[in-house]
Amino acid sequence: MERTEHEGFGGGNTAWEEEKLAKYKHSETRLLEVLESVCPPQDFACHQLLERSEEHVEQWWFHERQQHPDFFQWLCMERLALCCPPGTYGPDCLPCAGGPQQPCSGNGRCDGEGTRGGTGLCVCSPGYGGPFCAECGDGYYEVSRNQSQLLCAECYPACGRCTGPEDSSCLRCKRGWVLHERRCIDIDECGTEMAHCRANQFCVNTEGSYECRDCSTACIGCMGAGPARCKKCNKGYQRDGAKCLDVDECSSSEEPVCTGLQEVCENTEGGYRCVCAPGHVRRDGQCVEDKPPDAPEKGFFDDVTDDEVVVLQQMFFGVMICALATLAAKGDMVFTAIFIGAVAAMAGYWLSDRSDRVLDGFMKGR
């Protein structure tokens, strides 16, 4: 409506149109332009709400505008009952906590403000607390206050309540700290019964708290990090001075640790494992020599190339033609000689660069 407030019909003679037709300000043309630009194209919920409200919109536009100039109040609050005035909430539009003029003292938000839902309770901004957000929250102190505004700032990190930003202005400490002469001193939970770590863990004190960390794998119970802080050595380790060190089972035993054929011992942290000797692999639980399986011997024609196949086909057809010619001549010696020559040419061409393999095949009985 604001966008179209100063526009006209857009025709050639706006003065004539406004004189003869309805004023653009209250015209149906303007209403259509307003409705077309209300919702973004992809906002389905907006289009759905507009469709449900279209009759109300038209009624206000043509009949209620003079009596109810506040379109938002008339449509959203009175007709559709979806909204409440600022500073109110719920089905009956009750005042928010802190009053409708300045809900939550201006330091938070009222749950459900402006809607027909919510609780009306305050959700305070960081640094503020109390039912009306009119106090400084935990870890903050009051910098200034007047009738309309409260300003809070953060305390020293260890302080739960304070009078200023210094570490000596604490009134109460956060958890994990203890107050001593208005200063918060870190509690060493590891030196008290306050720390609770699982078995095979040790305690590390931190600022305001503590951490539980795992002992070394060499330890069964420990007092700190590393194999020198073990209470007892784990299996596969033995104490050497203050440390629990790994036992090399592969070299410490007089008898072979790994008894399988072609097996060797490999030491690990806290133990050992049996692996196959170099050049061997484990198959079906046994270490065997790592060599590829024997390949089947190639046949005489396995290495024939595609080019050689083409040549063989051509020679075969040549032999067939010669044979047919010989038969046609009814045994004539000339054609018989041609046939024998073709066969010899074919064999010579094909065997010339393959004679070594042919002889090798015959020697092997193939």
Short mmCIF file of C-alpha atoms in Angstrom, two decimals:
data_model
loop_
_atom_site.label_atom_id
_atom_site.label_comp_id
_atom_site.label_asym_id
_atom_site.label_seq_id
_atom_site.Cartn_x
_atom_site.Cartn_y
_atom_site.Cartn_z
CA MET A 1 0.00 0.00 0.00
CA GLU A 2 2.86 2.36 0.77
CA ARG A 3 4.53 1.51 -2.53
CA THR A 4 1.42 2.36 -4.58
CA GLU A 5 0.33 5.38 -2.55
CA HIS A 6 1.62 8.00 -5.02
CA GLU A 7 1.03 6.08 -8.27
CA GLY A 8 -1.75 6.58 -10.82
CA PHE A 9 -3.52 4.48 -13.42
CA GLY A 10 -0.54 4.74 -15.74
CA GLY A 11 -2.65 5.59 -18.77
CA GLY A 12 -2.31 8.48 -21.17
CA ASN A 13 -4.60 10.92 -19.34
CA THR A 14 -4.52 10.32 -15.61
CA ALA A 15 -6.55 13.43 -14.80
CA TRP A 16 -9.40 12.29 -17.07
CA GLU A 17 -9.27 8.72 -15.63
CA GLU A 18 -9.48 9.99 -12.06
CA GLU A 19 -12.33 12.30 -12.98
CA LYS A 20 -14.38 9.75 -14.91
CA LEU A 21 -13.44 6.60 -12.97
CA ALA A 22 -12.94 6.03 -9.24
CA LYS A 23 -9.95 7.70 -7.65
CA TYR A 24 -6.85 5.51 -8.03
CA LYS A 25 -6.24 5.70 -4.29
CA HIS A 26 -9.42 3.74 -3.59
CA SER A 27 -9.72 1.91 -6.90
CA GLU A 28 -9.91 -1.81 -7.62
CA THR A 29 -6.92 -1.39 -9.94
CA ARG A 30 -4.73 -0.34 -7.05
CA LEU A 31 -6.06 -3.16 -4.87
CA LEU A 32 -5.12 -5.73 -7.51
CA GLU A 33 -1.64 -4.24 -7.82
CA VAL A 34 -1.23 -4.42 -4.05
CA LEU A 35 -2.39 -8.05 -3.83
CA GLU A 36 -0.18 -9.16 -6.71
CA SER A 37 2.97 -7.94 -4.95
CA VAL A 38 2.17 -9.02 -1.38
CA CYS A 39 3.74 -12.51 -1.46
CA PRO A 40 7.04 -13.66 -2.98
CA PRO A 41 6.43 -16.22 -5.77
CA GLN A 42 7.77 -19.18 -3.79
CA ASP A 43 6.11 -18.35 -0.44
CA PHE A 44 3.29 -20.89 -0.43
CA ALA A 45 2.17 -20.13 3.14
CA CYS A 46 1.79 -16.43 2.31
CA HIS A 47 -0.28 -17.17 -0.78
CA GLN A 48 -2.45 -19.58 1.24
CA LEU A 49 -3.10 -16.99 3.94
CA LEU A 50 -3.85 -14.31 1.36
CA GLU A 51 -6.37 -16.59 -0.36
CA ARG A 52 -8.17 -17.25 2.92
CA SER A 53 -8.20 -13.52 3.73
CA GLU A 54 -9.10 -12.14 0.31
CA GLU A 55 -12.77 -11.48 1.11
CA HIS A 56 -11.82 -9.62 4.30
CA VAL A 57 -9.27 -7.56 2.39
CA GLU A 58 -11.83 -6.55 -0.22
CA GLN A 59 -14.40 -5.71 2.46
CA TRP A 60 -11.95 -3.42 4.26
CA TRP A 61 -10.76 -1.83 1.00
CA PHE A 62 -14.23 -0.90 -0.25
CA HIS A 63 -16.27 -0.53 2.97
CA GLU A 64 -14.22 -0.29 6.17
CA ARG A 65 -11.26 1.93 5.33
CA GLN A 66 -12.73 5.18 6.61
CA GLN A 67 -13.97 3.75 9.88
CA HIS A 68 -10.94 1.51 10.52
CA PRO A 69 -7.85 3.09 8.96
CA ASP A 70 -5.44 0.66 10.72
CA PHE A 71 -5.60 -2.27 8.32
CA PHE A 72 -3.32 -4.51 10.45
CA GLN A 73 -5.46 -4.07 13.56
CA TRP A 74 -8.74 -4.56 11.69
CA LEU A 75 -7.64 -7.71 9.78
CA CYS A 76 -5.08 -9.50 11.95
CA MET A 77 -6.36 -8.63 15.42
CA GLU A 78 -10.11 -8.17 15.08
CA ARG A 79 -11.22 -10.25 12.08
CA LEU A 80 -8.77 -13.14 11.91
CA ALA A 81 -7.77 -13.02 15.59
CA LEU A 82 -4.22 -14.10 14.77
CA CYS A 83 -2.29 -11.23 16.36
CA CYS A 84 -2.18 -9.17 19.53
CA PRO A 85 -1.03 -5.58 20.08
CA PRO A 86 2.65 -5.09 20.99
CA GLY A 87 3.42 -5.94 24.61
CA THR A 88 0.56 -8.47 24.89
CA TYR A 89 0.17 -12.21 24.25
CA GLY A 90 -2.21 -15.16 24.27
CA PRO A 91 -5.84 -15.77 23.27
CA ASP A 92 -7.02 -12.75 25.29
CA CYS A 93 -4.03 -10.48 24.49
CA LEU A 94 -2.96 -10.13 28.13
CA PRO A 95 -0.05 -7.84 29.13
CA CYS A 96 3.44 -9.36 29.02
CA ALA A 97 5.58 -9.63 32.16
CA GLY A 98 6.92 -6.19 32.96
CA GLY A 99 3.95 -4.45 31.35
CA PRO A 100 2.94 -3.78 27.74
CA GLN A 101 4.86 -0.50 27.52
CA GLN A 102 8.28 -2.08 28.16
CA PRO A 103 8.00 -5.87 28.32
CA CYS A 104 10.77 -7.59 30.27
CA SER A 105 12.25 -4.17 31.18
CA GLY A 106 13.66 -3.93 27.65
CA ASN A 107 16.28 -6.57 28.53
CA GLY A 108 14.64 -9.61 27.01
CA ARG A 109 11.64 -10.78 24.99
CA CYS A 110 8.15 -11.74 26.02
CA ASP A 111 7.26 -15.30 25.01
CA GLY A 112 4.41 -15.05 22.48
CA GLU A 113 4.36 -11.26 22.29
CA GLY A 114 2.10 -10.04 19.49
CA THR A 115 0.54 -13.51 18.94
CA ARG A 116 -2.41 -15.48 20.30
CA GLY A 117 0.00 -18.01 21.86
CA GLY A 118 2.96 -18.11 24.26
CA THR A 119 3.27 -17.89 28.04
CA GLY A 120 3.96 -14.19 28.46
CA LEU A 121 7.06 -14.98 30.55
CA CYS A 122 10.36 -13.22 29.96
CA VAL A 123 13.30 -14.77 28.16
CA CYS A 124 16.15 -12.55 29.31
CA SER A 125 19.06 -11.43 27.16
CA PRO A 126 22.57 -12.60 28.17
CA GLY A 127 23.69 -10.82 31.34
CA TYR A 128 20.20 -10.20 32.72
CA GLY A 129 17.93 -12.19 35.00
CA GLY A 130 14.90 -12.16 37.28
CA PRO A 131 11.22 -12.61 36.35
CA PHE A 132 11.17 -9.21 34.60
CA CYS A 133 14.85 -9.16 33.44
CA ALA A 134 15.32 -6.22 35.81
CA GLU A 135 18.43 -7.67 37.51
CA CYS A 136 21.94 -8.63 36.45
CA GLY A 137 22.33 -12.33 35.81
CA ASP A 138 24.89 -14.72 37.29
CA GLY A 139 28.43 -13.71 36.37
CA TYR A 140 27.44 -10.06 35.71
CA TYR A 141 27.45 -6.90 37.81
CA GLU A 142 25.50 -3.65 37.66
CA VAL A 143 27.31 -0.84 35.86
CA SER A 144 24.49 1.72 35.89
CA ARG A 145 20.75 1.95 36.44
CA ASN A 146 18.03 4.54 36.01
CA GLN A 147 14.24 4.43 35.81
CA SER A 148 14.20 3.14 32.26
CA GLN A 149 17.49 1.28 31.73
CA LEU A 150 19.79 -1.21 33.45
CA LEU A 151 23.33 -1.83 32.17
CA CYS A 152 25.19 -5.02 33.24
CA ALA A 153 28.78 -6.12 32.52
CA GLU A 154 30.63 -9.43 32.90
CA CYS A 155 32.44 -10.37 36.14
CA TYR A 156 35.89 -11.95 36.43
CA PRO A 157 35.52 -15.47 34.89
CA ALA A 158 35.66 -17.33 38.23
CA CYS A 159 33.04 -15.14 39.94
CA GLY A 160 29.38 -16.11 40.14
CA ARG A 161 28.41 -12.74 41.64
CA CYS A 162 30.58 -9.65 41.93
CA THR A 163 30.73 -5.91 42.42
CA GLY A 164 33.15 -5.18 39.59
CA PRO A 165 35.36 -6.69 36.89
CA GLU A 166 38.44 -7.33 39.11
CA ASP A 167 39.33 -10.78 40.48
CA SER A 168 39.17 -9.23 43.99
CA SER A 169 35.54 -8.14 43.67
CA CYS A 170 33.91 -11.57 43.88
CA LEU A 171 30.92 -12.10 46.18
CA ARG A 172 30.27 -15.71 45.18
CA CYS A 173 32.25 -18.20 43.11
CA LYS A 174 31.25 -20.47 40.26
CA ARG A 175 31.30 -24.22 40.70
CA GLY A 176 34.85 -25.56 40.97
CA TRP A 177 36.11 -22.49 42.82
CA VAL A 178 36.16 -21.44 46.48
CA LEU A 179 35.95 -17.88 47.84
CA HIS A 180 38.96 -16.67 49.82
CA GLU A 181 39.28 -12.99 50.74
CA ARG A 182 36.92 -11.98 47.92
CA ARG A 183 38.98 -13.95 45.40
CA CYS A 184 37.95 -17.23 43.80
CA ILE A 185 40.62 -19.94 44.14
CA ASP A 186 40.51 -23.06 41.95
CA ILE A 187 39.67 -26.29 43.79
CA ASP A 188 42.04 -29.18 43.04
CA GLU A 189 39.44 -31.93 42.74
CA CYS A 190 42.16 -34.51 42.08
CA GLY A 191 43.46 -34.07 45.64
CA THR A 192 40.00 -34.56 47.13
CA GLU A 193 37.21 -37.09 46.87
CA MET A 194 35.35 -34.83 44.45
CA ALA A 195 36.98 -36.42 41.39
CA HIS A 196 35.44 -39.63 40.04
CA CYS A 197 37.50 -41.39 37.37
CA ARG A 198 37.07 -44.93 36.07
CA ALA A 199 39.52 -47.76 36.65
CA ASN A 200 42.76 -47.38 34.69
CA GLN A 201 42.33 -43.59 34.45
CA PHE A 202 44.07 -40.75 36.26
CA CYS A 203 42.85 -37.29 37.27
CA VAL A 204 44.16 -34.00 35.84
CA ASN A 205 43.11 -30.74 37.48
CA THR A 206 41.87 -27.91 35.23
CA GLU A 207 40.62 -24.37 35.87
CA GLY A 208 37.35 -24.82 37.75
CA SER A 209 37.11 -28.54 36.98
CA TYR A 210 39.13 -31.71 36.24
CA GLU A 211 39.65 -34.30 33.49
CA CYS A 212 39.97 -38.10 33.52
CA ARG A 213 42.61 -39.45 31.13
CA ASP A 214 43.52 -43.04 30.24
CA CYS A 215 46.57 -44.69 31.76
CA SER A 216 49.36 -46.04 29.58
CA THR A 217 48.71 -49.48 28.07
CA ALA A 218 51.66 -50.69 30.15
CA CYS A 219 49.77 -50.00 33.37
CA ILE A 220 47.13 -51.58 35.54
CA GLY A 221 46.14 -48.46 37.46
CA CYS A 222 48.33 -45.36 37.44
CA MET A 223 49.02 -42.05 39.15
CA GLY A 224 49.74 -40.07 36.01
CA ALA A 225 50.72 -40.24 32.35
CA GLY A 226 53.34 -42.61 30.95
CA PRO A 227 54.77 -46.03 31.88
CA ALA A 228 56.73 -44.53 34.80
CA ARG A 229 53.52 -43.74 36.75
CA CYS A 230 52.09 -47.27 36.81
CA LYS A 231 50.82 -48.78 40.03
CA LYS A 232 51.23 -52.24 38.52
CA CYS A 233 52.57 -53.51 35.19
CA ASN A 234 50.14 -54.92 32.65
CA LYS A 235 50.50 -58.39 31.11
CA GLY A 236 53.35 -58.40 28.59
CA TYR A 237 55.28 -55.72 30.50
CA GLN A 238 57.79 -55.89 33.32
CA ARG A 239 59.13 -53.30 35.69
CA ASP A 240 62.58 -51.93 34.91
CA GLY A 241 63.40 -49.38 37.57
CA ALA A 242 60.43 -47.03 37.74
CA LYS A 243 59.03 -47.93 34.31
CA CYS A 244 56.93 -50.77 32.98
CA LEU A 245 58.66 -51.83 29.74
CA ASP A 246 57.53 -54.19 27.02
CA VAL A 247 58.72 -57.80 27.25
CA ASP A 248 60.27 -59.07 24.00
CA GLU A 249 58.76 -62.56 24.00
CA CYS A 250 60.52 -63.41 20.72
CA SER A 251 64.04 -63.17 22.18
CA SER A 252 63.46 -63.87 25.85
CA SER A 253 62.21 -67.42 25.45
CA GLU A 254 64.67 -70.29 25.06
CA GLU A 255 62.17 -72.38 23.10
CA PRO A 256 60.73 -71.10 19.80
CA VAL A 257 57.56 -69.17 20.41
CA CYS A 258 56.16 -69.82 16.94
CA THR A 259 56.28 -73.51 16.09
CA GLY A 260 54.52 -73.58 12.73
CA LEU A 261 56.40 -74.42 9.55
CA GLN A 262 58.02 -71.26 8.05
CA GLU A 263 56.68 -69.10 10.92
CA VAL A 264 58.68 -66.38 12.67
CA CYS A 265 57.97 -64.40 15.84
CA GLU A 266 57.24 -60.64 15.67
CA ASN A 267 57.25 -58.63 18.89
CA THR A 268 54.42 -56.18 19.60
CA GLU A 269 53.60 -53.80 22.47
CA GLY A 270 52.56 -56.06 25.34
CA GLY A 271 52.63 -59.24 23.27
CA TYR A 272 53.79 -60.90 20.04
CA ARG A 273 52.43 -62.49 16.89
CA CYS A 274 53.47 -65.29 14.57
CA VAL A 275 53.89 -64.28 10.94
CA CYS A 276 55.10 -66.07 7.84
CA ALA A 277 58.79 -65.86 6.97
CA PRO A 278 59.80 -63.62 4.06
CA GLY A 279 58.79 -65.12 0.73
CA HIS A 280 55.89 -67.01 2.27
CA VAL A 281 52.18 -66.33 2.72
CA ARG A 282 49.52 -67.89 4.91
CA ARG A 283 47.04 -70.09 3.11
CA ASP A 284 44.53 -72.27 4.95
CA GLY A 285 46.36 -71.60 8.21
CA GLN A 286 49.74 -72.71 6.86
CA CYS A 287 52.73 -70.70 5.63
CA VAL A 288 53.53 -71.68 2.05
CA GLU A 289 55.94 -70.35 -0.53
CA ASP A 290 54.61 -67.24 -2.23
CA LYS A 291 54.78 -68.10 -5.93
CA PRO A 292 52.18 -67.81 -8.67
CA PRO A 293 50.37 -71.04 -9.64
CA ASP A 294 51.68 -72.92 -12.67
CA ALA A 295 50.15 -71.59 -15.86
CA PRO A 296 48.82 -74.19 -18.36
CA GLU A 297 51.03 -74.76 -21.39
CA LYS A 298 49.95 -72.91 -24.51
CA GLY A 299 48.57 -74.77 -27.50
CA PHE A 300 49.99 -74.53 -31.00
CA PHE A 301 47.36 -72.02 -32.15
CA ASP A 302 47.14 -69.93 -28.93
CA ASP A 303 49.44 -67.18 -30.24
CA VAL A 304 47.84 -66.77 -33.65
CA THR A 305 47.19 -63.08 -34.23
CA ASP A 306 44.17 -61.49 -35.93
CA ASP A 307 46.28 -60.60 -38.98
CA GLU A 308 47.42 -64.21 -39.34
CA VAL A 309 43.80 -65.38 -39.14
CA VAL A 310 42.92 -63.06 -42.04
CA VAL A 311 45.82 -64.46 -44.10
CA LEU A 312 44.77 -68.04 -43.31
CA GLN A 313 41.21 -67.28 -44.43
CA GLN A 314 42.41 -65.80 -47.70
CA MET A 315 44.71 -68.78 -48.39
CA PHE A 316 41.94 -71.23 -47.49
CA PHE A 317 39.64 -69.72 -50.11
CA GLY A 318 42.50 -69.78 -52.62
CA VAL A 319 43.08 -73.50 -51.98
CA MET A 320 39.36 -74.20 -52.34
CA ILE A 321 39.27 -72.42 -55.72
CA CYS A 322 42.33 -74.39 -56.89
CA ALA A 323 40.79 -77.67 -55.72
CA LEU A 324 37.54 -76.93 -57.53
CA ALA A 325 39.49 -76.05 -60.66
CA THR A 326 41.41 -79.34 -60.46
CA LEU A 327 38.21 -81.32 -60.09
CA ALA A 328 36.72 -79.46 -63.02
CA ALA A 329 39.67 -80.48 -65.14
CA LYS A 330 38.99 -84.12 -64.20
CA GLY A 331 42.45 -84.72 -62.90
CA ASP A 332 44.34 -82.71 -65.46
CA MET A 333 48.03 -82.52 -64.35
CA VAL A 334 48.27 -78.76 -64.96
CA PHE A 335 45.52 -77.92 -62.51
CA THR A 336 46.83 -80.52 -60.09
CA ALA A 337 50.20 -78.75 -60.09
CA ILE A 338 48.48 -75.42 -59.45
CA PHE A 339 46.67 -76.92 -56.44
CA ILE A 340 49.88 -78.36 -54.97
CA GLY A 341 51.66 -75.02 -55.51
CA ALA A 342 48.92 -73.08 -53.69
CA VAL A 343 49.08 -75.42 -50.70
CA ALA A 344 52.87 -75.11 -50.56
CA ALA A 345 52.68 -71.29 -50.79
CA MET A 346 50.20 -71.17 -47.96
CA ALA A 347 52.26 -73.41 -45.71
CA GLY A 348 55.48 -71.56 -46.53
CA TYR A 349 53.96 -68.15 -45.83
CA TRP A 350 52.46 -69.18 -42.53
CA LEU A 351 55.29 -71.35 -41.25
CA SER A 352 58.19 -69.12 -42.25
CA ASP A 353 58.17 -66.95 -39.10
CA ARG A 354 56.67 -69.71 -36.93
CA SER A 355 59.02 -72.57 -37.70
CA ASP A 356 60.68 -72.42 -34.31
CA ARG A 357 57.35 -72.89 -32.52
CA VAL A 358 56.29 -75.64 -34.94
CA LEU A 359 59.48 -77.61 -34.32
CA ASP A 360 59.20 -76.99 -30.60
CA GLY A 361 55.61 -78.30 -30.67
CA PHE A 362 56.58 -81.43 -32.55
CA MET A 363 59.52 -82.06 -30.17
CA LYS A 364 57.08 -81.92 -27.25
CA GLY A 365 54.67 -84.26 -28.93
CA ARG A 366 52.11 -81.58 -29.66
#
